[in-house]
mmCIF file of C-alpha atoms in Angstrom:
data_model
loop_
_atom_site.group_PDB
_atom_site.id
_atom_site.type_symbol
_atom_site.label_atom_id
_atom_site.label_comp_id
_atom_site.label_asym_id
_atom_site.label_seq_id
_atom_site.Cartn_x
_atom_site.Cartn_y
_atom_site.Cartn_z
ATOM 1 C CA MET W 1 -12.931 -22.122 -42.284
ATOM 2 C CA GLY W 2 -14.026 -26.128 -41.651
ATOM 3 C CA LYS W 3 -11.960 -28.516 -39.088
ATOM 4 C CA ASP W 4 -9.510 -30.754 -40.190
ATOM 5 C CA LEU W 5 -9.553 -34.364 -39.137
ATOM 6 C CA ARG W 6 -7.253 -33.598 -36.350
ATOM 7 C CA GLU W 7 -9.361 -31.000 -35.023
ATOM 8 C CA LEU W 8 -12.528 -33.564 -35.368
ATOM 9 C CA LEU W 9 -10.612 -36.194 -32.888
ATOM 10 C CA LEU W 10 -9.239 -33.502 -30.279
ATOM 11 C CA ALA W 11 -13.155 -32.718 -30.486
ATOM 12 C CA PHE W 12 -14.076 -35.476 -29.588
ATOM 13 C CA LYS W 13 -11.592 -36.599 -27.478
ATOM 14 C CA ASN W 14 -12.482 -33.544 -25.195
ATOM 15 C CA GLY W 15 -15.846 -34.824 -24.935
ATOM 16 C CA GLU W 16 -17.352 -31.718 -27.366
ATOM 17 C CA LEU W 17 -18.749 -34.350 -29.430
ATOM 18 C CA ASP W 18 -20.565 -38.386 -29.584
ATOM 19 C CA VAL W 19 -20.069 -40.832 -31.680
ATOM 20 C CA ASP W 20 -22.450 -40.314 -34.130
ATOM 21 C CA GLU W 21 -21.722 -36.664 -34.523
ATOM 22 C CA ILE W 22 -18.308 -37.462 -35.245
ATOM 23 C CA GLU W 23 -18.515 -40.499 -37.264
ATOM 24 C CA LYS W 24 -21.120 -37.900 -39.450
ATOM 25 C CA LEU W 25 -18.449 -35.103 -39.526
ATOM 26 C CA ILE W 26 -15.869 -37.555 -40.832
ATOM 27 C CA LYS W 27 -17.688 -39.237 -43.151
ATOM 28 C CA LEU W 28 -18.685 -34.980 -44.509
ATOM 29 C CA ASN W 29 -14.810 -33.934 -44.468
ATOM 30 C CA TYR W 30 -13.376 -36.256 -47.189
ATOM 31 C CA PHE W 31 -14.504 -34.244 -50.003
ATOM 32 C CA GLU W 32 -16.264 -30.752 -50.771
ATOM 33 C CA GLU W 33 -18.345 -30.704 -53.707
ATOM 34 C CA ILE W 34 -19.386 -28.385 -56.018
ATOM 35 C CA GLY W 35 -22.102 -29.301 -58.464
ATOM 36 C CA ALA W 36 -21.845 -32.300 -60.763
ATOM 37 C CA GLU W 37 -18.835 -31.740 -62.002
ATOM 38 C CA LEU W 38 -16.129 -30.647 -58.978
ATOM 39 C CA LYS W 39 -15.607 -33.022 -55.772
ATOM 40 C CA LEU W 40 -12.408 -31.099 -53.806
ATOM 41 C CA ASP W 41 -10.395 -33.104 -51.488
ATOM 42 C CA VAL W 42 -10.636 -30.613 -48.688
ATOM 43 C CA ASN W 43 -9.088 -33.101 -45.932
ATOM 44 C CA ARG W 44 -5.271 -34.044 -48.305
ATOM 45 C CA LYS W 45 -3.382 -31.507 -46.723
ATOM 46 C CA PHE W 46 -3.916 -33.785 -43.783
ATOM 47 C CA ARG W 47 -3.254 -37.231 -45.206
ATOM 48 C CA THR W 48 -0.327 -35.875 -47.459
ATOM 49 C CA GLY W 49 0.881 -32.640 -45.941
ATOM 50 C CA VAL W 50 0.146 -31.047 -49.437
ATOM 51 C CA PRO W 51 -3.840 -29.524 -50.031
ATOM 52 C CA GLU W 52 -5.120 -30.455 -52.805
ATOM 53 C CA VAL W 53 -4.626 -27.458 -56.020
ATOM 54 C CA VAL W 54 -6.706 -26.308 -58.397
ATOM 55 C CA TYR W 55 -5.046 -27.840 -62.004
ATOM 56 C CA GLY W 56 -6.724 -24.737 -63.767
ATOM 57 C CA ARG W 57 -5.833 -26.081 -67.650
ATOM 58 C CA GLY W 58 -9.268 -27.249 -69.408
ATOM 59 C CA LYS W 59 -11.434 -25.367 -66.420
ATOM 60 C CA SER W 60 -13.751 -22.113 -66.691
ATOM 61 C CA ILE W 61 -12.646 -19.391 -65.149
ATOM 62 C CA ASP W 62 -15.631 -19.871 -62.750
ATOM 63 C CA GLU W 63 -15.050 -23.412 -61.819
ATOM 64 C CA ILE W 64 -11.273 -22.461 -61.262
ATOM 65 C CA ILE W 65 -12.224 -18.507 -58.720
ATOM 66 C CA ASN W 66 -15.452 -21.419 -57.491
ATOM 67 C CA SER W 67 -12.819 -24.503 -56.308
ATOM 68 C CA THR W 68 -10.485 -21.963 -55.247
ATOM 69 C CA LEU W 69 -12.215 -19.829 -52.972
ATOM 70 C CA LYS W 70 -13.705 -22.982 -51.470
ATOM 71 C CA LEU W 71 -10.364 -24.957 -50.359
ATOM 72 C CA ALA W 72 -9.596 -20.976 -49.356
ATOM 73 C CA GLU W 73 -12.591 -21.277 -47.161
ATOM 74 C CA ARG W 74 -11.877 -24.653 -45.612
ATOM 75 C CA ASN W 75 -7.688 -24.246 -45.240
ATOM 76 C CA GLY W 76 -6.927 -21.188 -44.976
ATOM 77 C CA VAL W 77 -5.206 -21.114 -48.393
ATOM 78 C CA ALA W 78 -5.719 -22.447 -51.444
ATOM 79 C CA LEU W 79 -3.416 -21.958 -55.078
ATOM 80 C CA ALA W 80 -4.753 -22.367 -58.422
ATOM 81 C CA THR W 81 -1.942 -23.380 -61.553
ATOM 82 C CA LYS W 82 -2.439 -23.843 -65.260
ATOM 83 C CA ILE W 83 -5.008 -20.912 -65.921
ATOM 84 C CA GLU W 84 -4.637 -20.284 -69.447
ATOM 85 C CA ASN W 85 -7.178 -16.940 -69.772
ATOM 86 C CA ILE W 86 -4.949 -15.470 -66.472
ATOM 87 C CA GLU W 87 -6.631 -11.976 -67.836
ATOM 88 C CA LYS W 88 -9.981 -12.994 -67.716
ATOM 89 C CA LEU W 89 -9.269 -14.461 -64.668
ATOM 90 C CA CYS W 90 -8.104 -10.736 -63.863
ATOM 91 C CA ASP W 91 -11.815 -9.043 -64.677
ATOM 92 C CA GLU W 92 -13.342 -11.872 -62.944
ATOM 93 C CA ILE W 93 -11.829 -11.207 -59.639
ATOM 94 C CA ARG W 94 -11.425 -7.506 -59.876
ATOM 95 C CA ASN W 95 -15.351 -7.540 -59.859
ATOM 96 C CA MET W 96 -15.726 -9.816 -57.088
ATOM 97 C CA ASP W 97 -16.326 -8.904 -53.631
ATOM 98 C CA LEU W 98 -13.214 -10.590 -52.003
ATOM 99 C CA LYS W 99 -12.360 -8.358 -48.839
ATOM 100 C CA ASN W 100 -11.829 -11.304 -46.516
ATOM 101 C CA TYR W 101 -9.173 -12.893 -48.392
ATOM 102 C CA GLU W 102 -5.646 -11.739 -49.889
ATOM 103 C CA VAL W 103 -5.441 -12.537 -53.972
ATOM 104 C CA LYS W 104 -2.298 -12.657 -55.402
ATOM 105 C CA ILE W 105 -2.498 -13.608 -59.058
ATOM 106 C CA ASN W 106 0.643 -14.591 -61.000
ATOM 107 C CA LYS W 107 0.264 -13.482 -64.590
ATOM 108 C CA ARG W 108 3.882 -14.996 -65.362
ATOM 109 C CA ALA W 109 3.316 -18.127 -63.602
ATOM 110 C CA LYS W 110 -0.755 -18.273 -64.567
ATOM 111 C CA THR W 111 -1.318 -18.794 -60.481
ATOM 112 C CA LEU W 112 -3.901 -17.656 -58.379
ATOM 113 C CA ILE W 113 -3.667 -17.402 -54.584
ATOM 114 C CA ILE W 114 -6.356 -16.907 -52.738
ATOM 115 C CA LYS W 115 -5.532 -17.018 -48.375
ATOM 116 C CA ASN W 116 -8.165 -15.698 -45.623
ATOM 117 C CA LYS W 117 -7.346 -12.636 -43.925
ATOM 118 C CA ASN W 118 -7.273 -14.618 -40.581
ATOM 119 C CA TYR W 119 -5.050 -17.908 -41.905
ATOM 120 C CA LYS W 120 -1.499 -17.881 -40.474
ATOM 121 C CA ILE W 121 0.912 -19.455 -43.057
ATOM 122 C CA GLU W 122 3.064 -21.147 -40.473
ATOM 123 C CA LYS W 123 6.809 -20.088 -41.935
ATOM 124 C CA ILE W 124 9.253 -22.747 -41.973
ATOM 125 C CA GLY W 125 12.820 -23.317 -44.061
ATOM 126 C CA LYS W 126 14.297 -22.558 -47.463
ATOM 127 C CA VAL W 127 14.591 -23.325 -50.393
ATOM 128 C CA GLY W 128 16.658 -22.083 -53.272
ATOM 129 C CA ILE W 129 15.068 -21.710 -56.931
ATOM 130 C CA LEU W 130 17.082 -21.199 -60.293
ATOM 131 C CA THR W 131 16.651 -20.659 -63.759
ATOM 132 C CA ALA W 132 18.853 -21.246 -67.027
ATOM 133 C CA GLY W 133 17.314 -18.618 -68.730
ATOM 134 C CA THR W 134 14.602 -15.687 -68.397
ATOM 135 C CA SER W 135 12.474 -17.816 -69.974
ATOM 136 C CA ASP W 136 12.031 -20.401 -67.573
ATOM 137 C CA ILE W 137 11.200 -18.549 -65.101
ATOM 138 C CA ALA W 138 7.021 -18.909 -65.240
ATOM 139 C CA VAL W 139 7.814 -22.193 -64.605
ATOM 140 C CA ALA W 140 10.387 -21.169 -61.301
ATOM 141 C CA GLU W 141 7.447 -18.724 -60.366
ATOM 142 C CA GLU W 142 4.867 -22.020 -60.751
ATOM 143 C CA ALA W 143 7.071 -23.495 -57.770
ATOM 144 C CA LYS W 144 7.678 -20.285 -55.573
ATOM 145 C CA ASP W 145 4.073 -20.055 -55.445
ATOM 146 C CA THR W 146 3.731 -23.848 -54.542
ATOM 147 C CA LEU W 147 6.520 -23.506 -51.688
ATOM 148 C CA GLU W 148 4.568 -20.190 -50.865
ATOM 149 C CA VAL W 149 1.806 -21.736 -50.308
ATOM 150 C CA MET W 150 3.385 -24.714 -47.908
ATOM 151 C CA GLY W 151 4.912 -21.895 -46.057
ATOM 152 C CA VAL W 152 8.201 -22.127 -47.770
ATOM 153 C CA GLU W 153 10.684 -19.178 -47.894
ATOM 154 C CA THR W 154 12.643 -18.823 -51.502
ATOM 155 C CA ILE W 155 16.281 -17.986 -52.463
ATOM 156 C CA THR W 156 16.007 -16.917 -55.954
ATOM 157 C CA SER W 157 17.964 -16.227 -59.162
ATOM 158 C CA TYR W 158 17.644 -16.424 -62.699
ATOM 159 C CA ASP W 159 18.771 -16.532 -66.234
ATOM 160 C CA VAL W 160 21.892 -18.468 -64.758
ATOM 161 C CA GLY W 161 22.099 -20.908 -67.579
ATOM 162 C CA VAL W 162 25.471 -22.694 -68.645
ATOM 163 C CA ALA W 163 25.817 -20.078 -71.515
ATOM 164 C CA GLY W 164 26.783 -17.684 -69.465
ATOM 165 C CA ILE W 165 28.032 -20.015 -66.111
ATOM 166 C CA HIS W 166 29.868 -16.994 -64.589
ATOM 167 C CA ARG W 167 26.793 -15.816 -63.213
ATOM 168 C CA LEU W 168 25.857 -19.110 -61.724
ATOM 169 C CA PHE W 169 28.331 -19.155 -58.803
ATOM 170 C CA PRO W 170 27.092 -15.686 -57.111
ATOM 171 C CA ALA W 171 24.062 -17.304 -56.900
ATOM 172 C CA LEU W 172 25.266 -20.771 -54.957
ATOM 173 C CA LYS W 173 26.680 -18.877 -52.661
ATOM 174 C CA THR W 174 24.416 -16.941 -51.592
ATOM 175 C CA MET W 175 21.916 -19.924 -51.848
ATOM 176 C CA ILE W 176 24.717 -21.600 -49.403
ATOM 177 C CA LYS W 177 25.111 -19.169 -46.827
ATOM 178 C CA GLU W 178 21.172 -19.016 -46.485
ATOM 179 C CA ASP W 179 21.083 -22.423 -45.827
ATOM 180 C CA VAL W 180 18.441 -23.831 -47.992
ATOM 181 C CA SER W 181 17.507 -27.397 -47.840
ATOM 182 C CA CYS W 182 17.398 -28.579 -51.849
ATOM 183 C CA VAL W 183 17.696 -26.356 -55.439
ATOM 184 C CA ILE W 184 14.750 -26.683 -57.645
ATOM 185 C CA VAL W 185 16.493 -26.107 -61.210
ATOM 186 C CA VAL W 186 14.428 -25.112 -64.209
ATOM 187 C CA ALA W 187 15.816 -25.337 -67.644
ATOM 188 C CA GLY W 188 15.267 -25.791 -71.101
ATOM 189 C CA MET W 189 17.578 -26.278 -74.595
ATOM 190 C CA GLU W 190 19.480 -28.638 -73.464
ATOM 191 C CA GLY W 191 18.831 -28.774 -69.549
ATOM 192 C CA THR W 192 22.491 -29.331 -68.349
ATOM 193 C CA LEU W 193 22.225 -26.742 -65.917
ATOM 194 C CA PRO W 194 21.070 -29.366 -63.154
ATOM 195 C CA SER W 195 24.427 -31.191 -63.649
ATOM 196 C CA VAL W 196 26.516 -28.734 -63.153
ATOM 197 C CA VAL W 197 24.453 -27.466 -60.147
ATOM 198 C CA ALA W 198 24.175 -30.820 -58.271
ATOM 199 C CA ALA W 199 28.040 -30.932 -59.046
ATOM 200 C CA MET W 200 29.113 -28.253 -56.728
ATOM 201 C CA ILE W 201 26.610 -28.473 -53.765
ATOM 202 C CA ASP W 202 26.295 -30.918 -51.171
ATOM 203 C CA MET W 203 21.976 -31.001 -50.971
ATOM 204 C CA PRO W 204 19.692 -32.766 -53.312
ATOM 205 C CA VAL W 205 18.969 -30.746 -56.528
ATOM 206 C CA ILE W 206 15.407 -30.764 -57.909
ATOM 207 C CA ALA W 207 15.512 -30.423 -61.920
ATOM 208 C CA VAL W 208 12.703 -29.410 -63.855
ATOM 209 C CA PRO W 209 12.771 -29.351 -67.290
ATOM 210 C CA THR W 210 10.875 -26.955 -69.302
ATOM 211 C CA SER W 211 9.742 -26.937 -73.130
ATOM 212 C CA THR W 212 11.760 -24.007 -73.792
ATOM 213 C CA SER W 213 13.494 -24.644 -76.783
ATOM 214 C CA TYR W 214 14.260 -24.119 -80.787
ATOM 215 C CA GLY W 215 14.055 -27.764 -81.347
ATOM 216 C CA ILE W 216 12.779 -31.245 -80.246
ATOM 217 C CA LYS W 217 11.373 -30.541 -76.252
ATOM 218 C CA ILE W 218 12.086 -33.916 -75.070
ATOM 219 C CA THR W 219 15.699 -33.130 -75.137
ATOM 220 C CA PRO W 220 15.709 -31.225 -71.714
ATOM 221 C CA LEU W 221 13.831 -33.880 -69.870
ATOM 222 C CA LEU W 222 16.249 -36.663 -71.116
ATOM 223 C CA THR W 223 19.562 -35.158 -70.230
ATOM 224 C CA MET W 224 18.609 -34.488 -66.521
ATOM 225 C CA LEU W 225 17.366 -38.398 -66.520
ATOM 226 C CA HIS W 226 20.974 -39.211 -67.769
ATOM 227 C CA SER W 227 23.292 -36.994 -65.866
ATOM 228 C CA CYS W 228 26.467 -38.026 -64.897
ATOM 229 C CA SER W 229 26.007 -35.725 -61.318
ATOM 230 C CA PRO W 230 24.502 -37.547 -58.170
ATOM 231 C CA GLY W 231 21.789 -35.939 -56.357
ATOM 232 C CA ILE W 232 19.336 -35.870 -59.061
ATOM 233 C CA ALA W 233 15.324 -36.054 -58.600
ATOM 234 C CA VAL W 234 13.383 -35.223 -62.006
ATOM 235 C CA VAL W 235 10.171 -33.953 -62.285
ATOM 236 C CA ASN W 236 8.397 -33.738 -65.540
ATOM 237 C CA ILE W 237 8.682 -31.006 -68.173
ATOM 238 C CA ASP W 238 7.292 -27.914 -66.894
ATOM 239 C CA ASN W 239 6.086 -29.110 -63.448
ATOM 240 C CA GLY W 240 7.139 -26.535 -61.783
ATOM 241 C CA PHE W 241 3.887 -27.121 -59.464
ATOM 242 C CA GLY W 242 5.866 -30.980 -58.791
ATOM 243 C CA ALA W 243 9.031 -29.519 -58.227
ATOM 244 C CA GLY W 244 7.487 -27.413 -55.623
ATOM 245 C CA VAL W 245 5.815 -30.037 -53.932
ATOM 246 C CA PHE W 246 8.796 -32.118 -53.588
ATOM 247 C CA ALA W 247 11.164 -29.228 -51.979
ATOM 248 C CA GLY W 248 8.455 -28.808 -49.386
ATOM 249 C CA LEU W 249 8.192 -31.831 -48.117
ATOM 250 C CA ILE W 250 12.215 -32.546 -47.761
ATOM 251 C CA VAL W 251 12.622 -29.003 -45.961
ATOM 252 C CA LYS W 252 8.966 -30.131 -43.500
ATOM 253 C CA ARG W 253 11.060 -33.506 -43.410
ATOM 254 C CA CYS W 254 13.835 -31.347 -42.168
ATOM 255 C CA TYR W 255 12.184 -29.253 -39.493
ATOM 256 C CA ARG W 256 10.215 -31.973 -38.254
ATOM 257 C CA TYR W 257 13.013 -33.711 -37.132
ATOM 258 C CA PRO W 258 15.860 -31.986 -34.776
ATOM 259 C CA SER W 259 19.347 -32.131 -36.700
ATOM 260 C CA LEU W 260 21.582 -34.608 -34.946
ATOM 261 C CA ASP W 261 25.010 -32.142 -34.750
ATOM 262 C CA ASN W 262 22.448 -30.782 -31.464
ATOM 263 C CA ILE W 263 22.038 -34.129 -30.210
ATOM 264 C CA LYS W 264 24.034 -34.261 -27.120
#
């Protein structure tokens, strides 16, 4: 794995690198180029707290695998999302020698995670994930895999939408007991579930509209944006990745500073 910027600065501070060497290494550390089409931002995690993720839609299977492997080589772990031909990806991965890596393919979410076996993901915090229906699970699983790469545990409960609202209450009770930092709520159709959840808990709700619908697919997005329940942030349609990142950053901030309750 390559060195991140912090490691380079520490090496310079300790006299292991001179000025010319560290200047060259920092310049090389901005991005990794693969062929003429791909330039990977390998240092994004240091700047933003979130590593670069490979967006699979529109990319060939070879481009997805090569990009994800290169990011895992540099950062220890890497994620690819929205992979269109997931079965072909499975076939290609099956024929590769990846003995130094752990590979997880989520067919439902259309995601790929590759992790160096020697890399330890620091675990912090918990996030709840709810879906209104089973048709929304693919987007929820994308959020879950994103949080896994960020080191955040997830508590999930699926198919708890307003059509059978009695199913929601035990799920919320569990998440309150588990002390999750926020809750991701994924819903299609009319998209009312986030409003109901936000009216019942004292934690941030991240609403994710999905394209699950009989009619106009923008309806759940508009419903969530017009919610009368405060405490809701809304991402775009089917953007499980964006919801996962937002939730992960909330957790990181929660655990960066001690609770005021513990200050004496």
